Short mmCIF file of C-alpha atoms and ligand atoms in Angstrom, two decimals:
data_model
loop_
_atom_site.label_atom_id
_atom_site.label_comp_id
_atom_site.label_asym_id
_atom_site.label_seq_id
_atom_site.Cartn_x
_atom_site.Cartn_y
_atom_site.Cartn_z
CA MET A 1 -18.98 10.35 -3.83
CA ASN A 2 -16.96 9.04 -0.94
CA ARG A 3 -19.19 7.14 1.41
CA ARG A 4 -17.45 8.57 4.44
CA TYR A 5 -18.43 12.08 3.35
CA GLY A 6 -21.91 11.12 2.19
CA ASN A 7 -22.90 8.95 5.12
CA PRO A 8 -21.64 9.93 8.55
CA ARG A 9 -22.98 6.71 10.10
CA LEU A 10 -20.08 4.31 10.49
CA THR A 11 -20.32 0.55 10.88
CA ALA A 12 -18.95 -0.43 14.30
CA HIS A 13 -17.88 -4.03 14.89
CA ARG A 14 -16.46 -6.13 17.72
CA PHE A 15 -13.87 -8.81 16.95
CA THR A 16 -14.10 -11.56 19.55
CA PRO A 17 -11.81 -14.45 20.53
CA ALA A 18 -11.82 -17.11 17.85
CA GLY A 19 -10.76 -20.66 17.23
CA PRO A 20 -7.66 -21.64 15.28
CA LEU A 21 -7.32 -20.34 11.73
CA THR A 22 -7.29 -23.27 9.36
CA GLY A 23 -7.82 -24.15 5.71
CA ARG A 24 -6.67 -22.40 2.57
CA ILE A 25 -7.49 -18.79 1.76
CA ARG A 26 -6.64 -16.27 -0.95
CA VAL A 27 -6.23 -12.59 -0.22
CA PRO A 28 -7.16 -9.95 -2.83
CA GLY A 29 -4.74 -8.66 -5.44
CA ASP A 30 -1.81 -6.41 -4.59
CA LYS A 31 -2.89 -2.79 -4.18
CA SER A 32 0.33 -1.21 -5.44
CA ILE A 33 0.46 -3.45 -8.50
CA SER A 34 -3.25 -2.94 -9.23
CA HIS A 35 -2.91 0.86 -9.32
CA ARG A 36 0.06 0.63 -11.65
CA ALA A 37 -1.55 -1.95 -13.95
CA LEU A 38 -4.49 0.41 -14.53
CA MET A 39 -2.30 3.47 -15.01
CA PHE A 40 0.12 1.87 -17.46
CA GLY A 41 -2.73 0.17 -19.29
CA ALA A 42 -4.35 3.60 -19.65
CA LEU A 43 -1.13 4.97 -21.19
CA ALA A 44 -0.53 2.08 -23.59
CA VAL A 45 -1.83 2.17 -27.14
CA GLY A 46 -4.35 -0.66 -27.34
CA ARG A 47 -6.02 -3.14 -25.00
CA SER A 48 -4.52 -4.54 -21.79
CA ARG A 49 -6.19 -7.25 -19.70
CA ILE A 50 -5.70 -7.52 -15.94
CA SER A 51 -6.60 -10.53 -13.81
CA GLY A 52 -6.56 -10.54 -10.02
CA LEU A 53 -7.06 -6.76 -9.83
CA LEU A 54 -7.82 -5.53 -6.31
CA GLU A 55 -11.36 -4.18 -6.42
CA GLY A 56 -10.88 -2.01 -3.33
CA GLU A 57 -12.01 1.61 -3.13
CA ASP A 58 -8.46 2.96 -3.56
CA VAL A 59 -7.93 1.16 -6.85
CA LEU A 60 -11.41 2.04 -8.05
CA ALA A 61 -10.56 5.71 -7.39
CA THR A 62 -7.59 5.34 -9.75
CA ALA A 63 -9.83 3.69 -12.37
CA ALA A 64 -12.42 6.47 -12.12
CA ALA A 65 -9.76 9.19 -12.52
CA LEU A 66 -8.23 7.49 -15.55
CA ARG A 67 -11.69 7.14 -17.12
CA ALA A 68 -12.29 10.84 -16.48
CA MET A 69 -9.14 11.49 -18.54
CA GLY A 70 -10.17 9.36 -21.51
CA ALA A 71 -9.14 5.74 -20.82
CA GLN A 72 -11.75 3.02 -21.12
CA ILE A 73 -11.72 0.64 -18.18
CA GLU A 74 -14.32 -2.09 -17.79
CA ARG A 75 -14.78 -5.29 -15.86
CA ASP A 76 -15.12 -8.28 -18.18
CA GLY A 77 -15.99 -11.40 -16.18
CA ASP A 78 -13.09 -12.02 -13.81
CA GLU A 79 -10.80 -9.70 -15.71
CA TRP A 80 -10.48 -5.98 -16.23
CA VAL A 81 -9.99 -4.58 -19.71
CA VAL A 82 -8.18 -1.29 -20.24
CA ASP A 83 -8.14 0.54 -23.56
CA GLY A 84 -5.34 3.07 -23.31
CA VAL A 85 -4.99 6.50 -24.87
CA GLY A 86 -1.21 6.40 -25.35
CA VAL A 87 1.45 8.40 -23.50
CA GLY A 88 0.58 12.07 -23.95
CA GLY A 89 -3.02 11.24 -24.82
CA LEU A 90 -4.73 11.93 -21.49
CA LEU A 91 -7.62 14.38 -21.76
CA GLN A 92 -8.67 17.30 -19.61
CA PRO A 93 -11.16 15.96 -16.98
CA ASP A 94 -14.53 17.73 -16.65
CA ALA A 95 -14.64 17.61 -12.85
CA ALA A 96 -12.38 17.27 -9.82
CA LEU A 97 -10.56 13.94 -9.53
CA GLU A 98 -11.86 12.34 -6.30
CA MET A 99 -9.08 10.31 -4.68
CA GLY A 100 -11.06 9.07 -1.66
CA ASN A 101 -8.62 7.70 0.93
CA SER A 102 -5.86 6.82 -1.52
CA GLY A 103 -2.42 8.38 -1.24
CA THR A 104 -1.09 6.11 -3.97
CA SER A 105 -3.75 7.21 -6.47
CA THR A 106 -3.07 10.85 -5.64
CA ARG A 107 0.70 10.90 -5.75
CA LEU A 108 1.09 8.66 -8.80
CA LEU A 109 -1.64 10.44 -10.78
CA LEU A 110 -0.16 13.84 -9.93
CA GLY A 111 3.00 12.55 -11.57
CA LEU A 112 1.16 11.20 -14.57
CA VAL A 113 -0.80 14.41 -15.16
CA ALA A 114 2.18 16.74 -14.47
CA SER A 115 3.62 16.21 -17.95
CA HIS A 116 0.30 16.60 -19.79
CA ALA A 117 -1.30 19.95 -20.72
CA ILE A 118 -4.08 19.31 -18.21
CA THR A 119 -5.46 21.39 -15.37
CA ALA A 120 -7.07 19.27 -12.70
CA ALA A 121 -8.36 19.52 -9.15
CA PHE A 122 -7.59 16.65 -6.76
CA THR A 123 -9.79 16.07 -3.73
CA GLY A 124 -9.87 13.40 -1.03
CA ASP A 125 -11.45 12.30 2.24
CA ALA A 126 -10.66 13.70 5.68
CA SER A 127 -7.68 11.36 6.18
CA LEU A 128 -6.12 11.98 2.75
CA SER A 129 -6.65 15.74 3.09
CA LYS A 130 -4.18 15.77 6.01
CA ARG A 131 -1.39 13.94 4.19
CA PRO A 132 1.68 15.77 2.84
CA MET A 133 1.76 16.35 -0.93
CA GLY A 134 4.80 18.67 -0.84
CA ARG A 135 6.99 15.62 -1.38
CA VAL A 136 5.59 15.22 -4.92
CA ILE A 137 4.84 18.89 -5.55
CA ASP A 138 8.57 19.70 -5.12
CA PRO A 139 9.99 17.47 -7.88
CA LEU A 140 7.02 17.93 -10.21
CA SER A 141 7.37 21.71 -9.90
CA LEU A 142 11.02 21.35 -10.95
CA MET A 143 9.70 19.59 -14.05
CA GLY A 144 7.51 22.61 -14.78
CA ALA A 145 4.07 21.76 -13.37
CA SER A 146 2.29 24.33 -11.17
CA PHE A 147 0.30 23.64 -8.01
CA THR A 148 -2.12 25.45 -5.75
CA PRO A 149 -2.44 23.21 -2.70
CA SER A 150 -4.37 23.84 0.51
CA PRO A 151 -2.39 25.33 3.41
CA GLY A 152 0.28 22.85 4.53
CA GLY A 153 0.69 21.42 1.03
CA THR A 154 -2.36 19.17 1.20
CA LEU A 155 -5.50 18.32 -0.77
CA PRO A 156 -7.69 19.74 -2.12
CA LEU A 157 -5.26 21.09 -4.69
CA MET A 158 -5.23 22.37 -8.25
CA MET A 159 -2.50 21.30 -10.61
CA GLU A 160 -1.55 22.67 -13.98
CA GLY A 161 0.48 20.19 -15.97
CA ILE A 162 2.99 21.22 -18.63
CA GLU A 163 3.83 19.75 -22.02
CA PRO A 164 6.67 19.38 -22.73
CA ALA A 165 7.91 19.02 -19.15
CA VAL A 166 11.59 19.32 -18.25
CA PRO A 167 13.56 16.15 -17.42
CA ILE A 168 15.21 16.29 -14.00
CA GLU A 169 17.61 14.31 -11.88
CA TYR A 170 16.00 13.94 -8.48
CA ARG A 171 17.43 12.44 -5.31
CA LEU A 172 14.64 11.26 -3.03
CA PRO A 173 14.78 13.08 0.32
CA VAL A 174 12.44 10.48 1.85
CA ALA A 175 12.27 6.72 1.20
CA SER A 176 9.01 6.69 -0.76
CA ALA A 177 7.94 4.53 -3.68
CA GLN A 178 5.11 6.96 -4.30
CA VAL A 179 7.46 9.91 -4.79
CA LYS A 180 9.83 7.82 -6.93
CA SER A 181 6.90 6.66 -9.05
CA ALA A 182 5.41 10.16 -9.40
CA VAL A 183 8.67 11.42 -10.94
CA LEU A 184 9.08 8.37 -13.19
CA LEU A 185 5.49 8.63 -14.40
CA ALA A 186 5.96 12.32 -15.19
CA GLY A 187 9.09 11.23 -17.06
CA LEU A 188 7.04 9.00 -19.37
CA ASN A 189 5.80 12.01 -21.33
CA THR A 190 8.90 14.17 -20.86
CA PRO A 191 11.41 14.35 -23.72
CA GLY A 192 14.86 13.18 -22.56
CA ILE A 193 16.05 11.23 -19.55
CA THR A 194 14.37 11.66 -16.17
CA THR A 195 16.47 10.26 -13.33
CA VAL A 196 15.51 9.29 -9.79
CA ILE A 197 18.19 8.48 -7.25
CA GLU A 198 16.91 6.34 -4.45
CA PRO A 199 19.37 6.16 -1.52
CA VAL A 200 17.20 3.51 0.21
CA PRO A 201 15.46 0.99 -2.04
CA THR A 202 11.66 1.01 -1.91
CA ARG A 203 9.08 -1.19 -3.64
CA ASP A 204 10.03 -1.51 -7.29
CA HIS A 205 6.72 -2.42 -8.95
CA THR A 206 6.81 0.70 -11.13
CA GLU A 207 10.20 -0.19 -12.57
CA ARG A 208 9.31 -3.84 -13.16
CA MET A 209 5.98 -3.13 -14.77
CA LEU A 210 7.07 -0.17 -16.90
CA ARG A 211 9.71 -2.41 -18.44
CA GLY A 212 7.01 -5.01 -19.10
CA PHE A 213 5.00 -2.34 -20.94
CA GLY A 214 8.03 -1.61 -23.10
CA ALA A 215 9.39 1.58 -21.52
CA GLU A 216 13.09 2.22 -21.84
CA LEU A 217 14.03 2.19 -18.16
CA SER A 218 17.37 1.34 -16.59
CA VAL A 219 18.36 0.71 -12.99
CA GLU A 220 21.94 1.07 -11.81
CA GLU A 221 23.17 0.26 -8.31
CA ALA A 222 25.89 2.48 -6.88
CA ASP A 223 27.02 2.53 -3.21
CA GLY A 224 23.75 0.99 -2.06
CA ALA A 225 21.69 3.61 -3.94
CA ARG A 226 19.57 2.87 -6.99
CA ILE A 227 19.71 5.18 -9.98
CA ILE A 228 16.63 4.82 -12.15
CA ARG A 229 16.47 6.43 -15.57
CA ILE A 230 13.48 6.62 -17.84
CA HIS A 231 13.64 7.76 -21.45
CA GLY A 232 10.74 9.88 -22.63
CA PRO A 233 8.50 10.20 -24.38
CA ALA A 234 7.84 6.48 -23.95
CA ASP A 235 5.83 4.20 -26.18
CA LEU A 236 3.91 1.75 -24.04
CA HIS A 237 2.47 -1.37 -25.60
CA PRO A 238 -0.49 -3.14 -24.03
CA CYS A 239 0.11 -6.07 -21.65
CA ASP A 240 -1.79 -8.91 -20.01
CA ILE A 241 -1.10 -8.77 -16.30
CA GLU A 242 -1.82 -11.19 -13.50
CA VAL A 243 -1.79 -9.43 -10.14
CA PRO A 244 -0.45 -11.59 -7.25
CA GLY A 245 -2.08 -11.54 -3.81
CA ASP A 246 -1.12 -8.58 -1.64
CA PRO A 247 1.57 -9.41 0.97
CA SER A 248 0.30 -6.45 3.01
CA SER A 249 -3.13 -8.12 3.21
CA ALA A 250 -1.63 -11.58 3.78
CA ALA A 251 0.29 -10.14 6.76
CA PHE A 252 -2.91 -9.82 8.83
CA PHE A 253 -3.63 -13.52 8.39
CA ALA A 254 0.00 -14.52 8.92
CA VAL A 255 -0.01 -12.73 12.29
CA ALA A 256 -3.44 -14.11 13.19
CA ALA A 257 -2.34 -17.70 12.49
CA SER A 258 0.90 -17.13 14.41
CA ILE A 259 -0.82 -15.88 17.59
CA VAL A 260 -4.01 -18.00 17.75
CA PRO A 261 -3.12 -21.43 19.21
CA GLY A 262 -3.77 -24.44 17.00
CA SER A 263 -3.77 -22.45 13.74
CA ASP A 264 -2.52 -24.01 10.52
CA LEU A 265 -3.44 -21.81 7.58
CA VAL A 266 -2.38 -21.67 3.93
CA ILE A 267 -2.49 -18.23 2.32
CA ALA A 268 -2.33 -18.92 -1.40
CA ASN A 269 -0.66 -16.85 -4.11
CA VAL A 270 1.09 -14.18 -2.02
CA GLY A 271 3.41 -11.74 -3.78
CA LEU A 272 6.90 -11.89 -2.24
CA ASN A 273 8.79 -9.13 -3.97
CA PRO A 274 11.99 -8.66 -1.88
CA THR A 275 11.10 -4.97 -1.45
CA ARG A 276 7.84 -6.03 0.25
CA ASN A 277 8.61 -9.17 2.29
CA GLY A 278 10.05 -7.56 5.45
CA ILE A 279 7.08 -8.52 7.64
CA PHE A 280 7.58 -12.22 7.00
CA LYS A 281 11.31 -11.93 7.75
CA VAL A 282 10.68 -10.17 11.06
CA LEU A 283 7.94 -12.63 12.05
CA GLU A 284 10.39 -15.45 11.34
CA GLN A 285 13.01 -13.74 13.54
CA MET A 286 10.36 -13.72 16.27
CA GLY A 287 9.88 -17.47 15.87
CA ALA A 288 6.94 -17.64 13.44
CA ARG A 289 6.52 -20.89 11.50
CA ILE A 290 6.14 -19.91 7.85
CA ASP A 291 6.68 -22.36 4.99
CA TYR A 292 6.95 -21.06 1.44
CA GLN A 293 5.28 -23.52 -0.91
CA ASP A 294 5.30 -23.66 -4.70
CA ALA A 295 7.54 -20.60 -5.19
CA ARG A 296 6.84 -19.15 -8.63
CA LYS A 297 6.48 -15.93 -10.61
CA VAL A 298 3.10 -14.23 -10.94
CA GLY A 299 2.86 -11.17 -13.19
CA GLY A 300 6.66 -10.81 -13.18
CA GLU A 301 6.76 -10.81 -9.37
CA PRO A 302 7.99 -13.61 -7.05
CA ALA A 303 5.09 -15.34 -5.29
CA ALA A 304 4.36 -18.45 -3.18
CA ASP A 305 1.72 -20.07 -1.02
CA LEU A 306 2.43 -19.40 2.66
CA ARG A 307 1.67 -22.05 5.24
CA VAL A 308 1.59 -20.41 8.66
CA ARG A 309 1.27 -22.38 11.87
CA HIS A 310 0.84 -21.11 15.41
CA ALA A 311 4.16 -20.63 17.20
CA PRO A 312 5.32 -18.94 20.38
CA LEU A 313 6.78 -15.56 19.38
CA ALA A 314 9.66 -13.75 21.08
CA GLY A 315 10.16 -9.98 21.17
CA VAL A 316 12.90 -8.56 18.92
CA THR A 317 14.63 -5.29 18.18
CA VAL A 318 13.58 -4.53 14.62
CA ASP A 319 16.39 -3.20 12.42
CA PRO A 320 15.15 0.19 11.12
CA ALA A 321 16.83 -0.60 7.78
CA ILE A 322 14.07 -3.11 7.03
CA ALA A 323 11.30 -0.48 7.45
CA PRO A 324 10.90 0.40 3.72
CA ARG A 325 10.35 -3.32 3.01
CA MET A 326 7.42 -3.49 5.42
CA ILE A 327 6.30 0.11 5.84
CA ASP A 328 2.58 -0.77 5.81
CA GLU A 329 2.92 -3.81 8.07
CA PHE A 330 4.05 -2.18 11.32
CA PRO A 331 0.52 -1.87 12.77
CA VAL A 332 0.04 -5.64 12.55
CA LEU A 333 3.61 -6.33 13.64
CA PHE A 334 2.79 -4.35 16.82
CA VAL A 335 -0.05 -6.81 17.43
CA ALA A 336 2.32 -9.77 17.04
CA ALA A 337 4.71 -8.01 19.46
CA ALA A 338 1.90 -7.58 22.00
CA LEU A 339 1.47 -11.37 22.11
CA ALA A 340 5.20 -12.20 22.09
CA GLU A 341 7.40 -13.12 25.04
CA GLY A 342 9.43 -10.08 26.11
CA THR A 343 10.00 -6.67 24.60
CA THR A 344 9.88 -5.58 20.96
CA VAL A 345 11.65 -2.35 20.10
CA THR A 346 10.97 -0.47 16.85
CA SER A 347 12.57 2.79 15.69
CA GLY A 348 13.15 4.84 12.54
CA LEU A 349 9.43 4.87 11.78
CA GLU A 350 8.72 8.61 11.44
CA GLU A 351 7.02 7.91 8.10
CA LEU A 352 4.27 6.04 9.95
CA ARG A 353 3.05 9.37 11.28
CA VAL A 354 2.00 10.52 7.77
CA LYS A 355 0.16 7.43 6.55
CA GLU A 356 -3.66 7.13 6.42
CA SER A 357 -3.39 8.10 10.10
CA ASP A 358 -0.52 8.76 12.49
CA ARG A 359 -0.03 5.02 12.86
CA LEU A 360 2.37 5.23 15.81
CA SER A 361 -0.03 7.21 17.92
CA ALA A 362 -3.17 5.45 16.62
CA MET A 363 -1.73 2.00 17.37
CA ALA A 364 -0.35 3.12 20.76
CA GLN A 365 -3.81 4.39 21.71
CA ALA A 366 -5.63 1.33 20.35
CA LEU A 367 -3.29 -1.26 21.87
CA ARG A 368 -3.37 0.48 25.26
CA ALA A 369 -7.17 0.38 25.11
CA ALA A 370 -6.87 -3.38 24.55
CA GLY A 371 -4.66 -3.75 27.63
CA VAL A 372 -1.16 -3.67 26.12
CA THR A 373 1.78 -2.10 27.95
CA LEU A 374 3.86 0.02 25.64
CA GLU A 375 5.85 3.19 25.23
CA GLU A 376 5.50 5.54 22.25
CA THR A 377 8.74 7.25 21.23
CA ASP A 378 9.28 9.88 18.51
CA ASP A 379 9.96 7.24 15.90
CA GLY A 380 8.64 3.93 17.13
CA LEU A 381 6.86 1.83 19.75
CA ILE A 382 8.38 -0.29 22.51
CA ILE A 383 5.94 -3.06 23.32
CA GLU A 384 5.86 -5.45 26.28
CA GLY A 385 4.43 -8.77 25.11
CA THR A 386 2.18 -11.05 27.14
CA GLY A 387 4.15 -14.19 26.26
CA GLY A 388 1.15 -15.61 24.45
CA ALA A 389 -1.50 -14.93 27.11
CA PRO A 390 -4.58 -13.29 25.58
CA LEU A 391 -4.85 -9.49 25.75
CA ALA A 392 -7.55 -8.09 28.03
CA GLY A 393 -9.43 -6.57 25.08
CA GLY A 394 -11.67 -3.51 25.20
CA GLY A 395 -12.63 -0.62 22.97
CA PRO A 396 -14.26 0.66 20.95
CA VAL A 397 -10.93 1.80 19.57
CA THR A 398 -10.64 4.68 17.12
CA THR A 399 -9.43 3.66 13.68
CA HIS A 400 -8.93 7.25 12.39
CA LEU A 401 -10.34 6.21 8.96
CA ASP A 402 -7.32 3.93 8.58
CA HIS A 403 -7.90 0.47 7.11
CA ARG A 404 -4.71 -0.99 8.53
CA ILE A 405 -5.46 0.17 12.08
CA ALA A 406 -8.88 -1.45 11.74
CA MET A 407 -7.55 -4.78 10.45
CA SER A 408 -4.68 -4.89 12.95
CA MET A 409 -7.00 -4.36 15.89
CA ALA A 410 -9.41 -6.96 14.47
CA ILE A 411 -6.56 -9.47 14.70
CA ALA A 412 -5.81 -8.30 18.26
CA GLY A 413 -9.46 -9.03 19.07
CA LEU A 414 -9.03 -12.69 18.11
CA ALA A 415 -6.30 -13.06 20.72
CA SER A 416 -8.12 -11.25 23.55
CA ARG A 417 -10.41 -12.23 26.43
CA GLU A 418 -13.14 -9.62 25.91
CA GLY A 419 -12.74 -8.97 22.20
CA VAL A 420 -11.79 -5.61 20.66
CA GLY A 421 -14.45 -3.18 19.47
CA LEU A 422 -13.76 -0.88 16.50
CA ASP A 423 -15.51 2.43 15.92
CA THR A 424 -15.83 1.44 12.25
CA VAL A 425 -14.83 -1.28 9.83
CA ASP A 426 -15.77 0.83 6.77
CA PRO A 427 -12.19 1.90 5.85
CA ILE A 428 -11.22 -1.76 5.35
CA ALA A 429 -12.95 -1.63 1.96
CA THR A 430 -10.19 0.65 0.66
CA SER A 431 -7.72 -2.24 0.44
CA PHE A 432 -9.34 -5.50 1.53
CA PRO A 433 -13.00 -5.94 0.66
CA GLY A 434 -14.25 -9.18 2.21
CA PHE A 435 -11.76 -9.09 5.11
CA VAL A 436 -14.35 -9.50 7.88
CA GLY A 437 -16.01 -12.51 6.22
CA LEU A 438 -12.71 -14.15 5.29
CA LEU A 439 -11.45 -13.81 8.85
CA ALA A 440 -14.66 -15.26 10.28
CA ASP A 441 -14.48 -18.22 7.85
CA ALA A 442 -10.80 -18.94 8.52
CA ALA A 443 -11.35 -18.87 12.29
CA ALA A 444 -14.65 -20.80 12.28
C1 LIG B 1 2.92 2.58 -1.96
C2 LIG B 1 4.01 3.08 -1.31
C3 LIG B 1 4.06 3.28 0.16
C4 LIG B 1 2.95 2.53 0.87
C5 LIG B 1 1.63 2.66 0.18
C6 LIG B 1 1.71 2.15 -1.25
C7 LIG B 1 2.98 2.44 -3.43
O1 LIG B 1 3.93 4.64 0.44
O2 LIG B 1 2.84 2.97 2.20
O3 LIG B 1 0.62 1.94 0.86
O4 LIG B 1 2.12 1.73 -4.00
O5 LIG B 1 3.88 3.02 -4.03
P1 LIG B 1 5.19 5.64 0.51
O6 LIG B 1 5.79 5.70 -0.83
O7 LIG B 1 4.63 6.96 0.91
O8 LIG B 1 6.09 5.04 1.54
#
């Protein structure tokens, strides 16, 4: 039962000006990698072990759905143990699959189930029930699955998978790792070669990890596009996976340390996959002081410890081409921009309007309430920075059940005179349990 359905009382919180962020922290495991580790473990034959799994509500929704379809998934000390059913071995669930707030669980599991002879209902919370599913329904229908969505192509929806499904060649109409992954996951149990053409590269965790699990998957680059082919039906063998820290979660602390004077913070074990590191590149362009220490590989992904020190930031025009590499980090980038010297211009961000909330309008509203001068355009925000002077503060701002709006405005509160009130901090648990305590400790 999703808590936000069951209990209408939300936990409000005010984030007040704080001292410098110092010391050494670790952020929880990467959300995208955690979902995939559970899913591929569930489709392997045998036992996989996962360390560093993100124990946020979104990932737990994926675990619950996979259990409902026959996989065994248990916590064992600090690790998670997954006993998989094998590709093609998923079972018919007895009840609707409750996806909570998680678009990644929904879209990737729709792909997984599409090529199994399973009929399943997918439901979600108020935020998820507004998000477009047509983008996965379209290719999965071409593969032979049938869907009865709610009006507008949203949850709740019924899906009827098909076995054997038909392999397709699909060119992504929108830069989305979720859509790419949905098609590739359907391809796992589809005889033949399923091909996804990605004109703009998006996060490639699915490709990396599927190879690690033994899938026959190739990636070809042609004219800037990536052509990804998966051979089905695949045989996945179990793996031991170490999940690196989530760069999307680290971003909140990197911005906080950059804008709160005197900060000198080490964020340990941050994943730095080149398809995910855009936020750090843009912060550096703005003048942020980020040192990458002990660069290494964690779970097949590049990672490092980030030392971030306070630095005066300058407004920039953000190249829209970098958006897919930092699609979840714009809300917190807008906070950095609000404290920078001069104007920051962003564009090409239409996708932000269909995330857990309409993040352009939600952030415009929230930042204005905190005293920021900005303009909202069709596809971006233009923000006038204070040049480092604290924001006025205010609120309570409306988070629209969106964890990243909540965490971004929490960071804005640290760099404000009056603090920033949030209508609720509950959604933060979807991706970053422990955020409020970690922030208080780092800024103590
Ligand atoms: C994700 C892909 C992105 C991102 C989401 C996680 C993934 O969504 O916003 O938080 O794990 O594949 P889109 O594919 O819709 O851009």
